[in-house]
């Protein structure tokens, strides 16, 4: 498949200045506030407002809709820099940027873009409703339905593990518009659902292993009536394709988060190793400690290179294999780096007093959401085989 033209994106000099500003903001504002976020399990309102003022909710929105108009590599680099701090800071913005905005830009009507993109760019929070109690990657098992009702639809069902559901103003909800499991998932459609609609309710935020300050919850849809223009793109049967296209950006975001957080974790391990003494010298002088640090550095570098390559290719067109590979490798890498950080800390790494324990818990989700490692292995292999078959038939 021929590549499409690379998106122009933000002016490189302006982008470089923005990244310098963001790095300072991460270290001077976001990291010092982490203890407060963890203690209260929420980001303070003043910080969220500051993030809105910096444009962090509109990075990928076109400029005509109030966004920054970043291309994919710029967006991914911004997420990587932001993710040096607590994961909650990325989480509050990422669904807007990598999932819902992508779906609107790729599949929305002009009316839908004009209504929602400026609001999302200004900082209204969105959520992405695909997963259900009995359905995640298996769309054939999706139980949420959207039945025709005059010129509109009535939605019934529930969604599970939905990031930002407790705060969202808009939900991009996947639902069945056909009772049969049709080929290429054509039984699934996507709907733009205001979260204050009658019949929409959100469950209590789930308690989690890590990622304090980031909230997930169930969404319940009980005879939710929505107009016909809430159907994304105005066409039934394209919802799952839209979701999968959006997941490429979502997977790059998780890969970037894994790289950014792994760098923070390794910096912490290096600092501890140079300060902690055993047998009269810093443990950083012990070769087996050095081996763990070196392995971590090499893996982070490899993941960063994959991330840059995948984001560049995604900017030119479809990059399913590259995005899935980058997310799979980077997320597994981050888990390994977090594990080594605990090991470098020794007994202290098991105590909540030290950051290593929190890093270990926070990182574990990266190999699960936006496609588990095992699902991504299937995605990569199936697309490899599909490309081989197409080449053999040519």
Tab-separated table of C-alpha atoms in Angstrom:
chain	number	residue	atom	x	y	z
A	1	UNK	CA	0.000	0.000	0.000
A	2	UNK	CA	1.362	3.414	-0.916
A	3	UNK	CA	2.020	5.819	1.898
A	4	UNK	CA	-0.189	8.872	2.180
A	5	UNK	CA	1.471	12.296	2.586
A	6	UNK	CA	2.875	13.039	6.015
A	7	UNK	CA	0.722	15.423	8.060
A	8	UNK	CA	2.328	18.855	8.319
A	9	UNK	CA	1.957	19.235	12.057
A	10	UNK	CA	3.162	22.042	14.277
A	11	UNK	CA	6.069	24.218	13.166
A	12	UNK	CA	9.233	22.342	14.309
A	13	UNK	CA	10.737	25.335	16.111
A	14	UNK	CA	7.502	26.080	17.964
A	15	UNK	CA	7.166	22.387	18.811
A	16	UNK	CA	10.706	22.290	20.220
A	17	UNK	CA	9.894	25.283	22.438
A	18	UNK	CA	6.683	23.592	23.556
A	19	UNK	CA	8.560	20.417	24.537
A	20	UNK	CA	11.089	22.449	26.553
A	21	UNK	CA	8.200	24.155	28.342
A	22	UNK	CA	6.472	20.818	28.969
A	23	UNK	CA	9.625	19.264	30.418
A	24	UNK	CA	9.929	22.132	32.881
A	25	UNK	CA	6.230	21.863	33.749
A	26	UNK	CA	6.528	18.120	34.373
A	27	UNK	CA	9.448	18.573	36.764
A	28	UNK	CA	8.367	21.792	38.474
A	29	UNK	CA	4.596	21.228	38.787
A	30	UNK	CA	3.454	17.700	38.024
A	31	UNK	CA	6.069	15.609	39.837
A	32	UNK	CA	5.938	17.726	43.049
A	33	UNK	CA	2.146	17.233	43.101
A	34	UNK	CA	2.309	13.439	42.810
A	35	UNK	CA	2.002	12.763	46.544
A	36	UNK	CA	-1.174	14.861	46.689
A	37	UNK	CA	-2.640	13.073	43.666
A	38	UNK	CA	-1.870	9.670	45.198
A	39	UNK	CA	-3.201	10.609	48.642
A	40	UNK	CA	-6.496	11.939	47.260
A	41	UNK	CA	-6.730	9.642	44.215
A	42	UNK	CA	-7.465	12.627	41.994
A	43	UNK	CA	-5.645	15.364	40.114
A	44	UNK	CA	-6.283	18.765	41.737
A	45	UNK	CA	-8.600	20.984	39.720
A	46	UNK	CA	-5.997	23.727	39.427
A	47	UNK	CA	-3.572	21.336	37.723
A	48	UNK	CA	-6.230	20.133	35.285
A	49	UNK	CA	-6.999	23.777	34.476
A	50	UNK	CA	-3.300	24.440	33.873
A	51	UNK	CA	-3.127	21.447	31.540
A	52	UNK	CA	-6.108	22.863	29.627
A	53	UNK	CA	-4.402	26.255	29.346
A	54	UNK	CA	-1.273	24.561	27.966
A	55	UNK	CA	-3.397	22.957	25.259
A	56	UNK	CA	-2.723	19.391	26.407
A	57	UNK	CA	-6.303	18.331	25.661
A	58	UNK	CA	-6.155	19.558	22.053
A	59	UNK	CA	-2.743	18.445	20.808
A	60	UNK	CA	-4.056	16.433	17.866
A	61	UNK	CA	-7.138	18.511	17.046
A	62	UNK	CA	-6.865	20.533	13.815
A	63	UNK	CA	-6.129	24.212	14.365
A	64	UNK	CA	-9.448	25.254	12.819
A	65	UNK	CA	-11.173	23.475	15.706
A	66	UNK	CA	-9.029	25.056	18.417
A	67	UNK	CA	-6.295	22.433	18.643
A	68	UNK	CA	-2.541	22.455	18.094
A	69	UNK	CA	-2.638	20.411	14.896
A	70	UNK	CA	0.260	18.140	15.887
A	71	UNK	CA	1.169	15.285	13.588
A	72	UNK	CA	1.537	11.767	14.972
A	73	UNK	CA	5.284	11.892	15.824
A	74	UNK	CA	4.827	15.223	17.634
A	75	UNK	CA	1.842	13.921	19.567
A	76	UNK	CA	3.701	10.748	20.559
A	77	UNK	CA	6.780	12.705	21.689
A	78	UNK	CA	4.559	14.974	23.801
A	79	UNK	CA	2.982	11.954	25.486
A	80	UNK	CA	6.420	10.451	26.128
A	81	UNK	CA	7.611	13.640	27.836
A	82	UNK	CA	4.391	14.019	29.830
A	83	UNK	CA	4.595	10.379	30.957
A	84	UNK	CA	7.794	10.934	32.913
A	85	UNK	CA	5.370	11.984	35.656
A	86	UNK	CA	2.533	10.049	37.296
A	87	UNK	CA	0.438	8.078	34.740
A	88	UNK	CA	-2.759	9.882	35.768
A	89	UNK	CA	-1.619	13.030	33.972
A	90	UNK	CA	-1.495	11.243	30.638
A	91	UNK	CA	-4.647	9.293	31.349
A	92	UNK	CA	-6.841	12.371	31.815
A	93	UNK	CA	-5.891	13.646	28.335
A	94	UNK	CA	-5.133	10.529	26.321
A	95	UNK	CA	-8.656	9.335	25.490
A	96	UNK	CA	-9.487	12.745	24.030
A	97	UNK	CA	-6.327	12.771	21.961
A	98	UNK	CA	-5.553	9.258	20.850
A	99	UNK	CA	-9.001	7.710	20.611
A	100	UNK	CA	-12.020	10.008	20.338
A	101	UNK	CA	-10.340	12.808	18.388
A	102	UNK	CA	-8.865	10.255	15.985
A	103	UNK	CA	-12.282	8.678	15.420
A	104	UNK	CA	-13.905	12.065	14.814
A	105	UNK	CA	-11.193	13.231	12.425
A	106	UNK	CA	-11.197	9.984	10.444
A	107	UNK	CA	-14.908	9.158	10.402
A	108	UNK	CA	-17.001	12.046	11.722
A	109	UNK	CA	-19.265	14.245	9.649
A	110	UNK	CA	-18.467	17.950	9.357
A	111	UNK	CA	-21.350	18.674	11.709
A	112	UNK	CA	-19.961	16.249	14.305
A	113	UNK	CA	-16.455	17.658	14.030
A	114	UNK	CA	-17.696	21.238	14.382
A	115	UNK	CA	-19.741	20.379	17.456
A	116	UNK	CA	-17.300	18.223	19.386
A	117	UNK	CA	-13.679	18.898	18.400
A	118	UNK	CA	-13.578	22.487	19.769
A	119	UNK	CA	-15.111	21.304	23.031
A	120	UNK	CA	-12.622	18.464	23.378
A	121	UNK	CA	-9.716	20.756	22.476
A	122	UNK	CA	-10.840	23.171	25.200
A	123	UNK	CA	-10.651	20.389	27.779
A	124	UNK	CA	-14.015	18.674	27.944
A	125	UNK	CA	-13.198	15.066	28.804
A	126	UNK	CA	-14.268	12.121	26.653
A	127	UNK	CA	-14.374	8.366	27.128
A	128	UNK	CA	-14.238	5.422	24.713
A	129	UNK	CA	-16.843	2.694	25.258
A	130	UNK	CA	-15.853	-0.578	23.598
A	131	UNK	CA	-15.162	-3.137	26.339
A	132	UNK	CA	-18.073	-4.893	28.057
A	133	UNK	CA	-18.319	-7.423	30.916
A	134	UNK	CA	-18.457	-10.231	28.341
A	135	UNK	CA	-16.810	-8.604	25.354
A	136	UNK	CA	-13.493	-6.945	24.707
A	137	UNK	CA	-11.550	-7.888	21.614
A	138	UNK	CA	-14.365	-10.288	20.646
A	139	UNK	CA	-16.879	-7.939	19.026
A	140	UNK	CA	-19.170	-10.832	18.106
A	141	UNK	CA	-20.008	-11.111	21.807
A	142	UNK	CA	-20.915	-7.418	22.151
A	143	UNK	CA	-24.257	-7.153	23.948
A	144	UNK	CA	-24.920	-3.383	23.857
A	145	UNK	CA	-27.582	-2.655	21.249
A	146	UNK	CA	-28.692	0.388	19.278
A	147	UNK	CA	-32.224	-0.066	17.942
A	148	UNK	CA	-33.795	2.235	15.382
A	149	UNK	CA	-36.397	4.559	16.871
A	150	UNK	CA	-37.860	6.884	14.260
A	151	UNK	CA	-35.001	9.087	13.098
A	152	UNK	CA	-32.841	8.116	16.046
A	153	UNK	CA	-31.712	5.180	18.154
A	154	UNK	CA	-32.287	3.665	21.593
A	155	UNK	CA	-29.189	2.286	23.315
A	156	UNK	CA	-29.219	-0.447	25.950
A	157	UNK	CA	-26.314	-2.256	27.567
A	158	UNK	CA	-23.208	-1.635	29.642
A	159	UNK	CA	-19.517	-0.899	29.186
A	160	UNK	CA	-16.708	-1.903	31.503
A	161	UNK	CA	-13.268	-0.588	32.538
A	162	UNK	CA	-13.938	2.735	30.811
A	163	UNK	CA	-11.157	5.236	31.482
A	164	UNK	CA	-12.371	8.725	32.473
A	165	UNK	CA	-16.026	7.608	32.567
A	166	UNK	CA	-16.622	9.421	35.908
A	167	UNK	CA	-15.490	12.754	34.373
A	168	UNK	CA	-16.546	12.474	30.743
A	169	UNK	CA	-18.884	14.859	28.955
A	170	UNK	CA	-18.895	12.707	25.808
A	171	UNK	CA	-18.810	8.971	25.282
A	172	UNK	CA	-17.904	7.326	21.985
A	173	UNK	CA	-20.007	4.203	22.415
A	174	UNK	CA	-19.868	1.041	20.304
A	175	UNK	CA	-23.157	-0.836	19.932
A	176	UNK	CA	-24.746	-3.501	17.763
A	177	UNK	CA	-27.000	-2.206	14.994
A	178	UNK	CA	-27.538	-5.733	13.674
A	179	UNK	CA	-28.432	-8.856	15.632
A	180	UNK	CA	-26.138	-11.032	13.531
A	181	UNK	CA	-22.352	-11.178	13.828
A	182	UNK	CA	-21.618	-9.907	10.338
A	183	UNK	CA	-18.331	-10.282	8.409
A	184	UNK	CA	-15.663	-7.653	9.156
A	185	UNK	CA	-17.662	-6.703	12.275
A	186	UNK	CA	-20.241	-4.780	10.251
A	187	UNK	CA	-22.797	-5.357	13.001
A	188	UNK	CA	-21.072	-2.744	15.213
A	189	UNK	CA	-21.658	1.021	14.910
A	190	UNK	CA	-20.223	3.982	16.822
A	191	UNK	CA	-22.291	6.678	18.533
A	192	UNK	CA	-21.454	10.072	20.040
A	193	UNK	CA	-23.362	10.041	23.313
A	194	UNK	CA	-23.448	13.040	25.695
A	195	UNK	CA	-22.882	11.557	29.124
A	196	UNK	CA	-25.656	13.661	30.662
A	197	UNK	CA	-28.258	11.985	28.405
A	198	UNK	CA	-31.282	10.471	30.131
A	199	UNK	CA	-30.637	6.822	30.867
A	200	UNK	CA	-26.839	7.103	31.065
A	201	UNK	CA	-25.349	6.309	34.460
A	202	UNK	CA	-21.794	5.701	35.629
A	203	UNK	CA	-20.782	3.253	38.324
A	204	UNK	CA	-18.483	3.871	41.236
A	205	UNK	CA	-14.817	4.150	40.175
A	206	UNK	CA	-13.069	0.793	40.434
A	207	UNK	CA	-10.296	0.259	42.936
A	208	UNK	CA	-7.096	-0.602	41.098
A	209	UNK	CA	-3.648	-2.073	41.640
A	210	UNK	CA	-1.974	1.197	40.653
A	211	UNK	CA	-2.393	4.314	38.524
A	212	UNK	CA	-3.709	6.488	41.376
A	213	UNK	CA	-5.595	9.569	40.192
A	214	UNK	CA	-6.752	7.827	37.011
A	215	UNK	CA	-10.324	6.578	37.157
A	216	UNK	CA	-12.171	3.783	35.382
A	217	UNK	CA	-15.798	2.828	35.859
A	218	UNK	CA	-18.714	1.008	34.265
A	219	UNK	CA	-21.194	2.837	32.046
A	220	UNK	CA	-24.850	1.756	32.041
A	221	UNK	CA	-27.182	2.550	29.143
A	222	UNK	CA	-30.879	2.163	29.945
A	223	UNK	CA	-33.175	3.142	27.049
A	224	UNK	CA	-30.887	6.011	26.064
A	225	UNK	CA	-32.522	7.913	23.207
A	226	UNK	CA	-30.161	9.677	20.847
A	227	UNK	CA	-30.792	11.458	17.528
A	228	UNK	CA	-29.767	9.984	14.208
A	229	UNK	CA	-26.944	12.510	13.836
A	230	UNK	CA	-25.228	10.893	16.828
A	231	UNK	CA	-24.229	7.973	14.562
A	232	UNK	CA	-20.537	8.577	13.881
A	233	UNK	CA	-20.048	9.343	10.212
A	234	UNK	CA	-23.743	8.883	9.543
A	235	UNK	CA	-23.213	5.275	8.468
A	236	UNK	CA	-24.011	2.043	10.290
A	237	UNK	CA	-21.592	-0.851	10.444
A	238	UNK	CA	-18.362	1.135	10.615
A	239	UNK	CA	-18.025	1.317	14.379
A	240	UNK	CA	-15.561	-1.509	14.896
A	241	UNK	CA	-13.366	-0.334	12.020
A	242	UNK	CA	-13.374	3.129	13.596
A	243	UNK	CA	-12.434	1.647	16.957
A	244	UNK	CA	-9.547	-0.323	15.482
A	245	UNK	CA	-8.214	2.720	13.610
A	246	UNK	CA	-8.373	4.725	16.816
A	247	UNK	CA	-6.567	1.945	18.670
A	248	UNK	CA	-3.461	2.498	16.519
A	249	UNK	CA	-3.137	5.967	18.067
A	250	UNK	CA	-4.114	4.598	21.465
A	251	UNK	CA	-1.424	1.937	21.242
A	252	UNK	CA	1.190	4.503	20.306
A	253	UNK	CA	0.105	6.540	23.329
A	254	UNK	CA	0.594	3.546	25.638
A	255	UNK	CA	3.953	2.806	24.023
A	256	UNK	CA	4.976	6.430	24.597
A	257	UNK	CA	3.746	6.265	28.187
A	258	UNK	CA	5.766	3.085	28.712
A	259	UNK	CA	8.917	4.737	27.359
A	260	UNK	CA	8.460	7.930	29.367
A	261	UNK	CA	7.704	6.147	32.628
A	262	UNK	CA	10.492	3.592	32.110
A	263	UNK	CA	12.945	6.481	31.811
A	264	UNK	CA	11.683	7.892	35.126
A	265	UNK	CA	11.960	4.435	36.726
A	266	UNK	CA	15.519	3.910	35.506
A	267	UNK	CA	16.576	7.383	36.656
A	268	UNK	CA	15.237	6.513	40.109
A	269	UNK	CA	17.087	3.179	40.135
A	270	UNK	CA	20.365	4.854	39.121
A	271	UNK	CA	19.967	7.508	41.798
A	272	UNK	CA	19.276	4.912	44.499
A	273	UNK	CA	22.188	2.717	43.366
A	274	UNK	CA	24.629	5.619	43.653
A	275	UNK	CA	23.377	6.563	47.133
A	276	UNK	CA	22.864	3.148	48.751
A	277	UNK	CA	26.066	1.695	50.196
A	278	UNK	CA	26.956	-1.905	50.968
A	279	UNK	CA	30.322	-3.343	51.943
A	280	UNK	CA	31.662	0.215	52.140
A	281	UNK	CA	30.834	1.383	48.613
A	282	UNK	CA	27.816	2.404	46.516
A	283	UNK	CA	25.960	-0.601	45.130
A	284	UNK	CA	26.265	1.033	41.687
A	285	UNK	CA	29.846	-0.278	41.718
A	286	UNK	CA	28.657	-3.890	41.800
A	287	UNK	CA	28.674	-5.442	38.351
A	288	UNK	CA	25.386	-7.316	38.717
A	289	UNK	CA	23.663	-4.044	39.629
A	290	UNK	CA	25.328	-2.439	36.621
A	291	UNK	CA	24.021	-5.249	34.419
A	292	UNK	CA	20.428	-4.503	35.436
A	293	UNK	CA	20.917	-0.805	34.768
A	294	UNK	CA	22.565	-1.468	31.407
A	295	UNK	CA	19.846	-3.899	30.294
A	296	UNK	CA	17.219	-1.322	31.192
A	297	UNK	CA	18.987	1.446	29.268
A	298	UNK	CA	19.338	-0.734	26.160
A	299	UNK	CA	15.679	-1.783	26.243
A	300	UNK	CA	14.429	1.775	26.711
A	301	UNK	CA	16.565	2.893	23.780
A	302	UNK	CA	15.200	0.089	21.613
A	303	UNK	CA	11.605	0.943	22.549
A	304	UNK	CA	12.174	4.657	21.861
A	305	UNK	CA	13.539	3.827	18.401
A	306	UNK	CA	10.534	1.588	17.675
A	307	UNK	CA	8.220	4.324	18.881
A	308	UNK	CA	9.717	6.959	16.588
A	309	UNK	CA	9.642	4.636	13.589
A	310	UNK	CA	6.067	3.474	14.212
A	311	UNK	CA	4.763	7.005	14.768
A	312	UNK	CA	6.419	8.218	11.555
A	313	UNK	CA	4.860	5.373	9.568
A	314	UNK	CA	1.467	5.889	11.241
A	315	UNK	CA	1.623	9.535	10.183
A	316	UNK	CA	1.911	8.414	6.550
A	317	UNK	CA	-0.940	5.914	6.631
A	318	UNK	CA	-1.841	2.583	8.192
A	319	UNK	CA	0.844	1.044	10.375
A	320	UNK	CA	-1.025	-1.726	12.169
A	321	UNK	CA	1.946	-4.052	12.606
A	322	UNK	CA	4.318	-1.278	13.643
A	323	UNK	CA	1.919	0.272	16.184
A	324	UNK	CA	1.058	-3.108	17.688
A	325	UNK	CA	4.741	-4.109	17.827
A	326	UNK	CA	5.801	-0.850	19.467
A	327	UNK	CA	3.074	-1.077	22.083
A	328	UNK	CA	3.774	-4.737	22.813
A	329	UNK	CA	7.536	-4.298	23.154
A	330	UNK	CA	7.456	-0.987	25.044
A	331	UNK	CA	4.868	-2.121	27.577
A	332	UNK	CA	6.693	-5.379	28.303
A	333	UNK	CA	9.940	-3.406	28.508
A	334	UNK	CA	8.473	-1.026	31.079
A	335	UNK	CA	7.389	-3.966	33.227
A	336	UNK	CA	10.903	-5.395	33.124
A	337	UNK	CA	12.505	-2.059	33.999
A	338	UNK	CA	10.101	-1.617	36.926
A	339	UNK	CA	10.921	-5.119	38.134
A	340	UNK	CA	14.648	-4.387	37.989
A	341	UNK	CA	14.121	-1.116	39.844
A	342	UNK	CA	12.531	-3.029	42.727
A	343	UNK	CA	15.426	-5.502	42.637
A	344	UNK	CA	18.023	-2.718	42.714
A	345	UNK	CA	16.276	-1.298	45.781
A	346	UNK	CA	16.312	-4.712	47.449
A	347	UNK	CA	14.084	-4.893	50.528
A	348	UNK	CA	13.387	-1.170	50.276
A	349	UNK	CA	11.801	-1.765	46.877
A	350	UNK	CA	8.965	-3.657	48.541
A	351	UNK	CA	8.084	-0.750	50.819
A	352	UNK	CA	5.540	1.925	49.945
A	353	UNK	CA	7.974	4.471	51.372
A	354	UNK	CA	9.989	4.216	48.154
A	355	UNK	CA	8.821	4.983	44.625
A	356	UNK	CA	9.981	1.629	43.226
A	357	UNK	CA	6.973	-0.178	44.686
A	358	UNK	CA	4.553	2.304	43.092
A	359	UNK	CA	6.333	2.159	39.742
A	360	UNK	CA	5.938	-1.625	39.737
A	361	UNK	CA	2.172	-1.424	40.303
A	362	UNK	CA	1.619	1.467	37.906
A	363	UNK	CA	3.438	-0.225	35.032
A	364	UNK	CA	1.557	-3.501	35.140
A	365	UNK	CA	-1.491	-2.195	33.251
A	366	UNK	CA	0.521	-1.214	30.175
A	367	UNK	CA	0.653	-4.816	28.923
A	368	UNK	CA	-3.124	-5.116	29.304
A	369	UNK	CA	-5.045	-2.119	28.003
A	370	UNK	CA	-5.295	-1.019	24.356
A	371	UNK	CA	-4.788	-4.688	23.531
A	372	UNK	CA	-3.115	-7.246	25.773
A	373	UNK	CA	0.277	-8.555	24.741
A	374	UNK	CA	-1.383	-11.789	23.670
A	375	UNK	CA	-3.994	-10.018	21.516
A	376	UNK	CA	-1.253	-7.921	19.935
A	377	UNK	CA	0.700	-11.044	19.080
A	378	UNK	CA	-2.374	-12.231	17.166
A	379	UNK	CA	-2.805	-8.820	15.495
A	380	UNK	CA	0.821	-8.789	14.363
A	381	UNK	CA	0.821	-12.385	13.143
A	382	UNK	CA	-2.513	-12.130	11.307
A	383	UNK	CA	-1.435	-9.000	9.489
A	384	UNK	CA	1.920	-10.570	8.610
A	385	UNK	CA	0.148	-13.567	7.133
A	386	UNK	CA	-2.347	-11.354	5.313
A	387	UNK	CA	0.479	-9.332	3.751
A	388	UNK	CA	2.316	-12.517	2.776
A	389	UNK	CA	-0.807	-13.936	1.122
A	390	UNK	CA	-1.376	-10.692	-0.764
A	391	UNK	CA	2.227	-10.689	-1.971
A	392	UNK	CA	2.075	-14.327	-3.023
A	393	UNK	CA	-1.118	-13.699	-4.984
A	394	UNK	CA	0.306	-10.661	-6.785
